[in-house]
Coordinates of C-alpha atoms in Angstrom, one line a residue:
X272 CA 0.2 0.1 0.1
X273 CA 0.9 3.5 -0.3
X274 CA 1.3 6.3 2.6
X275 CA 0.4 9.7 1.1
X276 CA 1.1 12.8 3.5
X277 CA 1.4 16.8 2.5
X278 CA 4.3 18.9 3.5
X279 CA 3.4 22.5 2.7
X280 CA 3.9 22.5 -1.3
X281 CA 4.8 18.9 -1.6
X282 CA 3.4 15.4 -1.7
X283 CA 5.8 12.8 -1.2
X284 CA 4.6 9.1 -0.7
X285 CA 6.4 6.0 0.2
X286 CA 6.0 2.4 -0.6
X287 CA 5.0 0.3 3.0
X288 CA 4.8 -3.5 2.8
X289 CA 2.7 -3.3 4.9
X290 CA 0.2 -2.7 8.1
X291 CA -1.0 -4.8 11.2
X292 CA -3.8 -3.0 12.7
X293 CA -3.8 -4.7 16.7
X294 CA -6.0 -3.7 19.3
X295 CA -6.5 -6.2 22.2
X296 CA -9.5 -8.9 22.0
X297 CA -11.3 -10.0 24.8
X298 CA -10.7 -13.2 26.3
X299 CA -14.0 -14.2 27.4
X300 CA -17.7 -14.0 25.4
X301 CA -20.7 -14.5 26.2
X302 CA -22.2 -17.3 23.1
X303 CA -24.3 -15.4 20.9
X304 CA -27.4 -17.8 20.1
X305 CA -30.2 -19.1 22.4
X306 CA -27.6 -21.3 24.8
X307 CA -26.6 -19.9 27.8
X308 CA -22.5 -20.4 28.0
X309 CA -18.4 -18.7 27.2
X310 CA -16.2 -18.9 24.7
X311 CA -12.9 -19.0 26.1
X312 CA -10.1 -17.2 24.0
X313 CA -6.3 -17.2 23.3
X314 CA -6.1 -13.5 24.9
X315 CA -8.0 -15.4 28.3
X316 CA -5.7 -18.3 28.3
X317 CA -2.6 -16.7 28.3
X318 CA -3.5 -15.2 31.4
X319 CA -2.0 -17.9 33.1
X320 CA 0.6 -20.8 32.3
X321 CA -2.6 -23.6 31.1
X322 CA -0.5 -26.2 31.2
X323 CA -3.4 -28.4 30.1
X324 CA -6.9 -28.0 30.3
X325 CA -8.1 -28.4 33.5
X326 CA -5.3 -25.7 34.2
X327 CA -8.2 -23.3 32.1
X328 CA -10.3 -22.8 34.0
X329 CA -8.6 -20.7 36.5
X330 CA -10.2 -17.1 36.1
X331 CA -13.4 -18.8 35.4
X332 CA -16.0 -18.4 38.1
X333 CA -18.1 -20.8 36.4
X334 CA -16.1 -23.6 36.5
X335 CA -14.3 -25.1 39.4
X336 CA -10.8 -27.5 39.3
X337 CA -9.8 -29.3 42.3
X338 CA -7.7 -32.8 42.7
X339 CA -10.2 -36.3 43.4
X340 CA -7.6 -37.5 45.6
X341 CA -4.0 -37.0 46.9
X342 CA -2.3 -40.2 45.0
X343 CA -3.2 -40.0 41.2
X344 CA -3.5 -36.6 40.6
X345 CA -6.5 -37.2 38.4
X346 CA -8.2 -34.3 38.6
X347 CA -12.5 -33.1 38.2
X348 CA -14.5 -29.8 37.0
X349 CA -17.4 -28.9 38.8
X350 CA -19.5 -27.2 37.0
X351 CA -23.2 -26.0 38.8
X352 CA -22.4 -27.4 41.2
X353 CA -22.0 -31.2 39.8
X354 CA -18.9 -34.2 39.1
X355 CA -17.1 -33.7 35.9
X356 CA -19.5 -36.4 34.5
X357 CA -22.3 -34.8 33.9
X358 CA -20.5 -32.5 31.9
X359 CA -20.5 -33.9 28.5
X360 CA -16.8 -33.7 26.7
X361 CA -16.5 -32.6 23.1
X362 CA -13.1 -31.9 20.4
X363 CA -14.6 -30.6 18.0
X364 CA -18.0 -31.1 18.2
X365 CA -17.6 -34.6 18.9
X366 CA -17.5 -36.3 22.2
X367 CA -14.6 -37.4 23.7
X368 CA -12.7 -38.5 27.2
X369 CA -15.2 -41.1 28.0
X370 CA -15.9 -43.9 30.3
X371 CA -11.8 -44.6 31.6
X372 CA -10.8 -41.9 30.4
X373 CA -12.1 -39.0 32.7
X374 CA -10.8 -39.5 35.7
X375 CA -7.2 -38.0 34.1
X376 CA -9.4 -36.0 30.7
X377 CA -8.3 -32.6 31.8
X378 CA -4.2 -33.7 31.7
X379 CA -4.9 -35.0 28.2
X380 CA -5.7 -31.7 26.8
X381 CA -2.3 -29.5 26.9
X382 CA -2.4 -25.2 27.3
X383 CA -0.4 -25.0 23.9
X384 CA -3.0 -26.8 21.4
X385 CA -6.5 -24.8 22.1
X386 CA -7.8 -22.4 20.3
X387 CA -10.8 -21.6 22.7
X388 CA -13.0 -23.4 25.0
X389 CA -16.7 -23.4 24.7
X390 CA -19.0 -24.2 28.1
X391 CA -22.2 -24.2 28.1
X392 CA -24.2 -24.3 30.9
X393 CA -27.5 -26.5 31.5
X394 CA -28.3 -29.4 29.3
X395 CA -27.7 -28.3 25.5
X396 CA -28.3 -28.8 21.9
X397 CA -29.6 -32.6 21.4
X398 CA -27.3 -32.1 18.3
X399 CA -24.7 -33.5 20.7
X400 CA -26.1 -36.6 21.6
X401 CA -28.2 -37.1 25.0
X402 CA -25.4 -37.2 27.9
X403 CA -24.9 -33.0 28.8
X404 CA -26.6 -33.3 31.9
X405 CA -24.9 -29.6 33.6
X406 CA -23.2 -28.5 30.2
X407 CA -20.3 -28.9 27.7
X408 CA -17.4 -28.1 27.1
X409 CA -16.7 -28.3 23.5
X410 CA -12.5 -27.7 22.9
X411 CA -11.3 -26.6 19.4
X412 CA -7.8 -27.0 18.4
X413 CA -5.6 -25.3 16.6
X414 CA -6.6 -25.3 13.1
X415 CA -4.4 -27.2 10.4
X416 CA -5.0 -24.1 7.7
X417 CA -4.3 -21.6 9.3
X418 CA -0.4 -19.1 8.8
X419 CA 2.3 -21.1 8.3
X420 CA 4.6 -21.5 11.0
X421 CA 5.7 -22.9 14.6
X422 CA 5.4 -22.3 17.6
X423 CA 7.2 -23.5 21.0
X424 CA 6.2 -23.3 24.5
X425 CA 8.9 -24.0 26.9
X426 CA 7.5 -24.0 30.8
X427 CA 9.3 -25.3 34.0
X428 CA 7.8 -24.8 37.3
X429 CA 9.4 -24.7 41.6
X430 CA 7.7 -28.7 41.9
X431 CA 10.7 -29.6 39.6
X432 CA 7.8 -30.1 36.7
X433 CA 8.9 -29.7 32.5
X434 CA 6.8 -29.4 29.7
X435 CA 8.0 -28.3 26.0
X436 CA 4.7 -28.1 23.3
X437 CA 4.9 -27.1 19.6
X438 CA 2.9 -26.7 16.8
X439 CA 3.7 -26.5 13.0
X440 CA 2.1 -25.4 9.9
X441 CA 1.9 -26.5 6.8
X442 CA 0.0 -25.3 3.5
X443 CA 0.5 -28.5 0.9
X444 CA -1.3 -26.1 -1.8
X445 CA -3.8 -23.5 -1.5
X446 CA -6.2 -25.8 -0.5
X447 CA -4.7 -29.2 1.6
X448 CA -2.9 -28.4 4.6
X449 CA -1.6 -30.3 7.7
X450 CA -0.2 -29.5 10.9
X451 CA 1.7 -31.4 14.0
X452 CA 0.9 -31.1 17.2
X453 CA 4.2 -31.8 19.9
X454 CA 3.4 -32.6 23.9
X455 CA 6.3 -33.9 26.7
X456 CA 5.7 -33.3 30.2
X457 CA 7.6 -34.7 32.9
X458 CA 8.1 -34.3 36.6
X459 CA 11.5 -34.6 38.0
X460 CA 12.0 -35.4 41.6
X461 CA 9.4 -36.3 44.1
X462 CA 8.5 -33.7 46.7
X463 CA 5.8 -34.1 50.9
X464 CA 6.2 -30.6 51.8
X465 CA 3.7 -31.6 55.1
X466 CA 6.3 -34.5 56.0
X467 CA 3.5 -37.8 55.9
X468 CA 5.6 -39.9 54.0
X469 CA 3.3 -39.4 50.4
X470 CA 3.9 -37.8 47.9
X471 CA 2.1 -34.4 47.1
X472 CA 1.0 -34.9 43.9
X473 CA 2.7 -38.2 41.6
X474 CA 5.1 -38.0 39.2
X475 CA 3.5 -37.7 35.6
X476 CA 5.1 -38.7 31.9
X477 CA 3.5 -37.6 29.5
X478 CA 3.9 -38.0 25.5
X479 CA 1.2 -36.8 23.4
X480 CA 1.1 -36.1 19.7
X481 CA -1.8 -35.7 17.2
X482 CA -1.0 -35.1 13.3
X483 CA -4.1 -33.0 11.5
X484 CA -5.4 -32.8 7.9
X485 CA -7.9 -29.7 6.0
X486 CA -9.0 -29.9 3.2
X487 CA -11.7 -27.2 1.7
X488 CA -12.6 -27.0 -1.7
X489 CA -15.9 -25.2 -3.7
X490 CA -18.6 -27.7 -2.3
X491 CA -16.9 -29.9 -0.3
X492 CA -14.4 -29.6 2.9
X493 CA -12.6 -33.0 5.1
X494 CA -10.9 -32.7 8.4
X495 CA -9.4 -35.1 10.0
X496 CA -6.6 -36.9 12.1
X497 CA -4.7 -39.1 14.5
X498 CA -3.5 -38.7 17.6
X499 CA -1.8 -41.0 20.0
X500 CA -0.9 -40.5 24.2
X501 CA 1.4 -42.5 26.2
X502 CA 2.0 -41.6 30.3
X503 CA 3.0 -43.0 33.3
X504 CA 2.0 -41.9 37.0
X505 CA 4.1 -42.5 39.7
X506 CA 3.5 -42.2 43.0
X507 CA 3.0 -43.1 46.5
X508 CA 5.2 -43.3 49.6
X509 CA 9.2 -41.4 49.5
X510 CA 9.6 -43.0 53.0
X511 CA 9.1 -45.0 56.1
X512 CA 7.7 -44.0 58.8
X513 CA 7.9 -46.1 62.3
X514 CA 4.3 -47.0 62.2
X515 CA 4.9 -48.4 58.9
X516 CA 7.2 -52.5 58.5
X517 CA 7.4 -53.7 55.2
X518 CA 7.0 -52.4 51.7
X519 CA 6.8 -48.8 50.9
X520 CA 2.8 -48.0 49.4
X521 CA 2.3 -47.4 46.1
X522 CA 0.9 -46.4 43.2
X523 CA 1.4 -46.7 39.5
X524 CA -0.7 -45.8 36.3
X525 CA -0.1 -46.6 32.7
X526 CA -2.0 -45.4 30.3
X527 CA -1.2 -45.7 25.9
X528 CA -4.8 -43.9 24.2
X529 CA -4.9 -43.4 20.2
X530 CA -7.7 -42.2 18.6
X531 CA -9.0 -41.2 14.9
X532 CA -11.4 -38.6 13.9
X533 CA -13.2 -37.6 10.7
X534 CA -14.9 -34.7 9.2
X535 CA -16.6 -34.1 5.6
X536 CA -18.9 -31.8 5.1
X537 CA -21.2 -31.2 1.6
X538 CA -22.6 -27.7 0.9
X539 CA -25.2 -28.4 -1.7
X540 CA -26.5 -24.6 -1.2
X541 CA -24.3 -22.3 0.3
X542 CA -27.3 -19.0 0.6
X543 CA -29.4 -21.3 2.5
X544 CA -26.6 -23.0 4.1
X545 CA -28.0 -26.4 2.8
X546 CA -24.9 -29.0 4.1
X547 CA -25.1 -32.0 4.8
X548 CA -21.8 -33.9 7.4
X549 CA -21.0 -36.8 7.9
X550 CA -18.3 -37.1 11.6
X551 CA -16.9 -39.4 13.8
X552 CA -14.7 -40.7 15.6
X553 CA -12.6 -43.4 17.8
X554 CA -10.6 -44.6 20.6
X555 CA -9.1 -46.8 22.1
X556 CA -7.9 -46.4 25.8
X557 CA -5.9 -49.0 27.9
X558 CA -4.9 -48.6 31.3
X559 CA -2.8 -50.5 33.8
X560 CA -3.2 -49.4 36.8
X561 CA -1.5 -49.9 41.1
X562 CA -3.0 -49.4 44.4
X563 CA -1.2 -50.5 46.8
X564 CA -2.1 -54.1 46.9
X565 CA -5.1 -53.5 44.5
X566 CA -4.7 -54.3 40.3
X567 CA -7.0 -52.5 37.9
X568 CA -7.1 -53.0 34.9
X569 CA -9.1 -51.2 31.9
X570 CA -9.2 -52.1 28.1
X571 CA -12.1 -49.4 26.4
X572 CA -12.8 -49.0 22.5
X573 CA -15.3 -46.4 21.5
X574 CA -16.2 -45.2 18.1
X575 CA -18.8 -42.7 17.7
X576 CA -20.7 -41.7 14.0
X577 CA -23.0 -38.9 12.6
X578 CA -24.6 -37.8 9.5
X579 CA -26.7 -34.5 9.8
X580 CA -28.6 -32.8 7.8
X581 CA -29.3 -28.7 8.0
X582 CA -30.5 -25.8 6.1
X583 CA -32.1 -22.1 6.6
X584 CA -35.2 -22.1 4.9
X585 CA -35.2 -18.4 5.3
X586 CA -33.0 -16.3 8.5
X587 CA -36.2 -16.4 11.1
X588 CA -36.1 -20.9 10.1
X589 CA -33.3 -23.3 10.6
X590 CA -33.4 -27.2 10.6
X591 CA -31.0 -29.5 11.6
X592 CA -31.7 -33.0 12.0
X593 CA -29.2 -36.5 12.5
X594 CA -28.6 -39.3 13.1
X595 CA -25.8 -40.5 15.0
X596 CA -24.1 -44.3 16.6
X597 CA -22.3 -44.2 19.6
X598 CA -19.9 -48.4 20.8
X599 CA -18.9 -47.9 23.9
X600 CA -17.3 -51.2 25.0
X601 CA -15.1 -51.7 28.8
X602 CA -13.1 -55.2 29.4
X603 CA -15.4 -55.7 33.3
X604 CA -18.8 -54.2 31.7
X605 CA -19.4 -55.4 28.2
X606 CA -21.0 -53.3 25.8
X607 CA -23.0 -51.3 25.0
X608 CA -24.4 -50.2 21.8
X609 CA -26.9 -47.1 21.0
X610 CA -28.7 -45.3 17.8
X611 CA -29.8 -43.0 17.3
X612 CA -31.5 -39.4 15.5
X613 CA -32.4 -36.0 16.0
X614 CA -34.0 -33.1 15.1
X615 CA -33.6 -29.4 16.2
X616 CA -35.4 -26.4 14.6
X617 CA -34.2 -22.7 15.8
X618 CA -36.2 -19.7 15.1
X619 CA -34.8 -15.6 15.2
X620 CA -36.7 -12.9 15.2
X621 CA -33.8 -10.8 14.3
X622 CA -31.4 -11.8 17.1
X623 CA -34.7 -9.8 19.0
X624 CA -36.7 -13.4 20.1
X625 CA -34.5 -17.1 19.3
X626 CA -36.0 -20.2 20.6
X627 CA -34.4 -23.3 19.9
X628 CA -36.2 -27.3 20.3
X629 CA -34.7 -30.2 20.5
X630 CA -36.4 -33.8 20.8
X631 CA -33.9 -36.9 20.1
X632 CA -34.6 -40.5 20.3
X633 CA -32.2 -43.2 21.2
X634 CA -31.8 -46.9 21.9
X635 CA -29.3 -48.6 24.1
X636 CA -29.0 -51.9 23.7
X637 CA -28.7 -52.0 27.6
X638 CA -31.3 -49.1 28.8
X639 CA -34.0 -49.3 26.1
X640 CA -35.4 -46.6 25.0
X641 CA -35.6 -43.5 26.4
X642 CA -36.9 -40.0 25.1
X643 CA -34.5 -36.2 25.1
X644 CA -36.7 -32.7 25.2
X645 CA -34.4 -29.6 25.5
X646 CA -35.8 -26.3 24.8
X647 CA -33.3 -22.9 24.9
X648 CA -34.7 -19.0 24.2
X649 CA -33.7 -16.2 24.2
X650 CA -35.0 -12.8 24.6
X651 CA -33.5 -9.1 24.1
X652 CA -36.2 -6.7 24.5
X653 CA -33.3 -4.3 24.2
X654 CA -29.1 -3.8 23.2
X655 CA -28.8 -3.3 26.7
X656 CA -30.6 -6.2 28.5
X657 CA -30.8 -10.0 27.0
X658 CA -32.3 -13.2 29.2
X659 CA -32.3 -16.6 28.5
X660 CA -34.6 -19.7 29.9
X661 CA -33.6 -23.9 29.5
X662 CA -35.0 -26.6 30.2
X663 CA -33.9 -30.6 29.4
X664 CA -33.9 -34.3 30.3
X665 CA -30.2 -35.8 30.1
X666 CA -29.0 -39.6 30.0
X667 CA -26.0 -41.1 31.6
X668 CA -24.9 -45.1 31.5
X669 CA -22.2 -44.9 34.7
X670 CA -19.2 -46.4 34.4
X671 CA -18.1 -47.6 38.0
X672 CA -15.1 -48.6 38.3
X673 CA -13.4 -47.1 35.1
X674 CA -14.9 -43.3 35.9
X675 CA -14.1 -43.3 39.4
X676 CA -11.1 -45.2 39.3
X677 CA -8.7 -42.8 42.5
X678 CA -11.6 -45.0 44.4
X679 CA -9.4 -47.6 44.8
X680 CA -6.4 -46.1 47.0
X681 CA -8.9 -45.9 50.1
X682 CA -8.6 -48.2 52.4
X683 CA -12.1 -49.4 52.5
X684 CA -14.2 -52.2 51.2
X685 CA -15.7 -50.9 47.8
X686 CA -19.0 -52.6 47.2
X687 CA -20.9 -51.5 43.3
X688 CA -24.9 -52.0 43.2
X689 CA -25.7 -53.0 39.7
X690 CA -26.2 -49.5 38.4
X691 CA -28.9 -48.1 36.6
X692 CA -28.8 -45.5 33.5
X693 CA -28.4 -41.8 35.1
X694 CA -31.3 -39.8 34.6
X695 CA -31.8 -35.9 35.0
X696 CA -33.8 -32.6 34.6
X697 CA -31.5 -29.7 33.6
X698 CA -33.6 -25.9 34.4
X699 CA -32.3 -22.2 34.0
X700 CA -32.3 -18.8 33.4
X701 CA -30.3 -16.1 33.0
X702 CA -29.7 -12.0 32.3
X703 CA -27.6 -10.4 31.7
X704 CA -27.3 -6.3 31.3
X705 CA -24.8 -4.1 29.5
X706 CA -25.3 -0.6 30.7
X707 CA -23.4 2.2 29.4
X708 CA -21.2 4.2 32.5
X709 CA -18.5 6.9 32.1
X710 CA -17.9 5.8 27.9
X711 CA -17.4 2.2 29.0
X712 CA -19.6 -0.9 29.8
X713 CA -20.5 -2.7 32.8
X714 CA -21.3 -6.6 32.1
X715 CA -23.6 -7.5 34.8
X716 CA -24.6 -11.5 34.5
X717 CA -27.7 -13.5 36.6
X718 CA -27.3 -17.3 36.6
X719 CA -29.5 -19.8 38.0
X720 CA -29.7 -23.7 37.3
X721 CA -31.0 -26.2 38.8
X722 CA -29.9 -30.2 38.2
X723 CA -33.1 -33.1 39.4
X724 CA -32.3 -36.5 39.9
X725 CA -34.6 -39.0 38.8
X726 CA -31.9 -41.3 38.9
X727 CA -28.4 -41.3 39.6
X728 CA -25.0 -43.1 40.6
X729 CA -24.1 -41.7 44.1
X730 CA -20.8 -42.9 46.2
X731 CA -21.6 -42.7 49.6
X732 CA -19.3 -42.7 52.0
X733 CA -22.0 -42.0 55.1
X734 CA -24.2 -44.7 55.5
X735 CA -21.1 -47.6 56.6
X736 CA -17.4 -46.5 57.8
X737 CA -15.5 -48.4 56.8
X738 CA -17.0 -48.9 53.0
X739 CA -17.3 -46.7 50.0
X740 CA -20.3 -47.1 47.9
X741 CA -21.5 -47.0 44.8
X742 CA -25.5 -47.6 44.4
X743 CA -27.9 -46.2 42.4
X744 CA -30.2 -43.2 43.9
X745 CA -33.2 -44.1 46.6
X746 CA -34.5 -40.9 47.8
X747 CA -33.9 -37.1 46.6
X748 CA -31.1 -35.9 44.2
X749 CA -30.5 -32.0 43.6
X750 CA -28.9 -29.2 43.0
X751 CA -29.0 -25.1 43.1
X752 CA -26.7 -22.9 41.9
X753 CA -27.4 -19.2 41.8
X754 CA -24.1 -17.1 40.5
X755 CA -23.6 -13.5 40.1
X756 CA -21.0 -11.9 37.3
X757 CA -19.4 -8.3 36.2
X758 CA -16.6 -6.6 34.5
X759 CA -15.3 -3.0 34.2
X760 CA -12.8 -1.5 31.8
X761 CA -12.0 0.3 34.4
X762 CA -9.6 2.3 32.4
X763 CA -7.7 1.6 28.6
X764 CA -5.8 -1.2 29.3
X765 CA -7.1 -2.7 32.8
X766 CA -9.8 -5.0 32.8
X767 CA -11.8 -5.9 35.9
X768 CA -13.7 -8.3 36.9
X769 CA -15.7 -9.9 40.0
X770 CA -17.8 -13.3 40.3
X771 CA -19.9 -14.9 43.0
X772 CA -21.2 -18.3 43.2
X773 CA -23.2 -19.7 45.7
X774 CA -24.4 -24.1 45.4
X775 CA -27.1 -25.8 47.3
X776 CA -26.5 -29.8 46.6
X777 CA -28.0 -32.5 47.9
X778 CA -28.4 -35.9 47.6
X779 CA -29.6 -38.5 49.2
X780 CA -27.2 -41.2 51.5
X781 CA -28.5 -44.3 53.2
X782 CA -32.2 -43.1 53.7
X783 CA -30.5 -39.6 54.7
X784 CA -30.6 -35.9 52.8
X785 CA -27.9 -34.5 53.1
X786 CA -25.2 -32.3 51.6
X787 CA -23.1 -33.5 48.6
X788 CA -19.4 -34.1 50.4
X789 CA -16.7 -31.9 49.4
X790 CA -18.5 -29.7 47.5
X791 CA -18.0 -26.0 48.4
X792 CA -20.9 -23.7 49.6
X793 CA -19.2 -20.9 47.5
X794 CA -16.9 -19.1 45.3
X795 CA -15.8 -15.7 45.2
X796 CA -13.7 -14.4 42.2
X797 CA -11.6 -11.7 41.4
X798 CA -9.5 -10.7 38.7
X799 CA -7.8 -8.1 37.2
X800 CA -5.6 -7.5 34.2
X801 CA -3.8 -4.8 32.5
X802 CA -1.7 -4.7 29.0
X803 CA 0.2 -1.6 28.7
X804 CA -0.9 0.7 25.4
X805 CA 1.7 -1.2 23.7
X806 CA 1.1 -3.9 24.2
X807 CA 4.7 -4.9 25.5
X808 CA 4.0 -6.0 29.5
X809 CA 0.7 -7.7 30.6
X810 CA 0.0 -8.0 34.3
X811 CA -2.6 -10.7 35.9
X812 CA -4.2 -11.0 38.9
X813 CA -7.0 -13.5 40.0
X814 CA -7.9 -13.9 43.9
X815 CA -10.3 -17.1 44.7
X816 CA -12.6 -17.9 48.1
X817 CA -13.6 -20.7 48.7
X818 CA -16.2 -21.8 51.2
X819 CA -16.1 -24.0 53.4
X820 CA -18.7 -28.1 53.5
X821 CA -19.2 -30.7 54.9
X822 CA -17.1 -33.6 55.3
X823 CA -18.0 -37.2 54.8
X824 CA -19.9 -38.9 58.3
X825 CA -16.3 -39.3 60.7
X826 CA -14.7 -42.0 61.1
X827 CA -12.6 -42.4 64.3
X828 CA -12.0 -38.7 64.9
X829 CA -9.4 -39.0 62.1
X830 CA -11.1 -36.4 60.3
X831 CA -13.7 -32.9 60.9
X832 CA -17.7 -33.1 59.9
X833 CA -16.8 -29.5 57.9
X834 CA -14.0 -28.2 55.8
X835 CA -13.1 -24.1 56.2
X836 CA -13.4 -22.3 53.5
X837 CA -9.7 -20.8 52.3
X838 CA -8.3 -18.8 49.0
X839 CA -5.5 -18.6 46.8
X840 CA -4.2 -16.3 45.0
X841 CA -2.4 -16.4 41.3
X842 CA -0.6 -14.2 39.2
X843 CA 2.0 -13.5 36.0
X844 CA 3.7 -11.3 34.3
X845 CA 4.2 -11.4 30.5
X846 CA 6.8 -9.4 28.1
X847 CA 5.8 -9.2 24.8
X848 CA 8.5 -8.8 22.0
X849 CA 7.7 -9.5 18.2
X850 CA 8.3 -13.8 17.8
X851 CA 8.2 -14.7 21.3
X852 CA 7.3 -13.9 25.6
X853 CA 8.1 -14.4 27.9
X854 CA 5.6 -15.0 30.9
X855 CA 6.7 -15.6 34.8
X856 CA 4.2 -16.6 37.4
X857 CA 2.6 -18.0 40.9
X858 CA 0.2 -20.4 41.9
X859 CA -1.9 -20.2 45.0
X860 CA 0.4 -17.8 46.6
X861 CA -1.6 -17.8 49.3
X862 CA 0.4 -20.6 50.8
X863 CA -2.7 -22.1 51.8
X864 CA -2.7 -26.2 51.5
X865 CA -5.3 -29.3 53.0
X866 CA -3.1 -29.9 56.3
X867 CA -4.2 -33.9 55.9
X868 CA -4.4 -34.4 52.6
X869 CA -4.4 -38.3 53.4
X870 CA -5.4 -40.2 56.6
X871 CA -3.8 -42.3 58.6
X872 CA -0.9 -41.8 56.1
X873 CA 1.4 -43.7 59.2
X874 CA -0.8 -46.7 58.2
X875 CA -1.5 -46.9 53.9
X876 CA -3.1 -51.1 54.8
X877 CA -5.7 -50.4 57.1
X878 CA -9.0 -49.5 56.4
X879 CA -8.4 -46.1 57.7
X880 CA -6.6 -45.8 54.9
X881 CA -7.7 -42.7 52.3
X882 CA -6.6 -40.3 50.4
X883 CA -9.2 -39.5 48.4
X884 CA -10.9 -36.8 51.3
X885 CA -10.1 -33.5 48.7
X886 CA -11.3 -30.7 49.1
X887 CA -8.8 -27.7 49.1
X888 CA -5.4 -27.9 47.6
X889 CA -2.1 -30.5 48.0
X890 CA 0.9 -28.4 47.3
X891 CA 1.8 -25.3 48.6
X892 CA 2.8 -22.0 46.7
X893 CA 5.0 -22.6 42.8
X894 CA 6.3 -20.0 40.9
X895 CA 7.0 -20.9 37.3
X896 CA 8.5 -19.8 34.6
X897 CA 8.3 -19.7 30.9
X898 CA 8.8 -18.6 27.1
X899 CA 6.5 -18.8 23.9
X900 CA 8.2 -18.8 20.7
X901 CA 7.1 -18.2 17.0
X902 CA 8.7 -18.8 14.2
X903 CA 7.5 -18.1 10.1
X904 CA 3.7 -15.8 9.7
X905 CA 2.7 -17.6 13.3
X906 CA 0.8 -15.2 15.7

């Protein structure tokens, strides 16, 4: 392009090779359709180290991530006050990380691989199946057809964890492109900060690889790829104590996972968005686990296939229909085949009224026929306010051991009943306000959600002090959550946000309706992010306050019947350069940690040994440093 400038009597011209226009993108934005949810983009992910999916919700008020136990490093998310098994996990709109993969799935998605995360709350679209009860988390990876180049991310922390990540794009021609994603992590030493003789968290060594391809034609698109994960987790005792004769209590979990996916899209009418798509994925997941004297080996095979048709009759009327098939096989549970069909209609009146109604019918080889209705409404009477309502049903097939492997670390006897299909209704209401103040916009959001179970798999610590019983619900089970959050750009470059959430989660244990144990009653969150005018420096701070809650019924006075509220502080400083950035930060800078992460650690072979009663941080303050390097045209 040519730049011209006038200087008194003459006009001078100079040719420029290019101009880059930059602006700060909003890290988290609300979904634009009828569903209630948010899209977490790269700007938000860069506010913390985000080594993997489980560490990507630090600044998000809706999603909690906690350790499941103190020996295996398994993490679980909580959405709308309930465990992550009720959240359907998707990778680019394909169901993924099911069954045996779910306990450690949050570690299987490296943070530098992600382009965005979509978090939908409540019973989501029927298009992706019947399993979404409290929401969906859909991960969008970096794309093969993005700008060519290579990105490298190196990371290390004071807990001796090292990571290396890389992604590379090559455009073979104007239509065909490919991408290679690489990840390696290793924990080099053992840590036992509370001197209980057990590692605070396991040493994890993981190799993760994906190769992805994309071909774009005039009326046909193809997207496909393969992936491989190899991981080993070693935890347990680091030394003997005076009370422990014999050999050490150790845990070892070795996992191999192979997966592949494909998407074919045929565009029939571009003006009306009419297309037919065929997409699916396959996964083979093998885990060999040892918990002291206990061994658990699982081999899971999963295949999913979907054929869908979508068209816009007019700007106001959209129809989506499809067929689906899901195959699940676990060595200890057998096989489930599920075939289904759905139809979803969306009415959009100039974005002032959006109504999305969906219905699907499925047949399971284990549970027979069932129907899933869902409805979402969005009303925008004025540009400053948006209202949403939703109601829908969800179902789920439980996998008692595969999804709760960490429970085998407990010294209690494990009792598993003949489990039924889980079934629940979810209802939601929200109001978003965009209030102009001092030439800026205050974004205020209010949400309420209720989940009612008519059938549920219950993990019962309370009825028998010597057992953990996985059983069917016999009575009531529900969750109520209320959340208020707000964000405001105080001045140029500084964004402030605050949130408060209240949880009321109760389940029937042994005939008594009780608070769900190990669940915080409330959460407070305050974040601040400042980027200097030229975008060279960025400063991020997040403060969390997690409310107390109920512990399982105490045994022999080994723990109290409640746990206290606690706070956590994290911060990061990033220095941006043209082709690289350096970030330095810390997590849990308040240093708060659960004092006794393992019950009766002095006698790991007893029935009262239990590392699964985790409600707080398992390690103290941690500092980290990392560098992101960009080669080629990548941003």
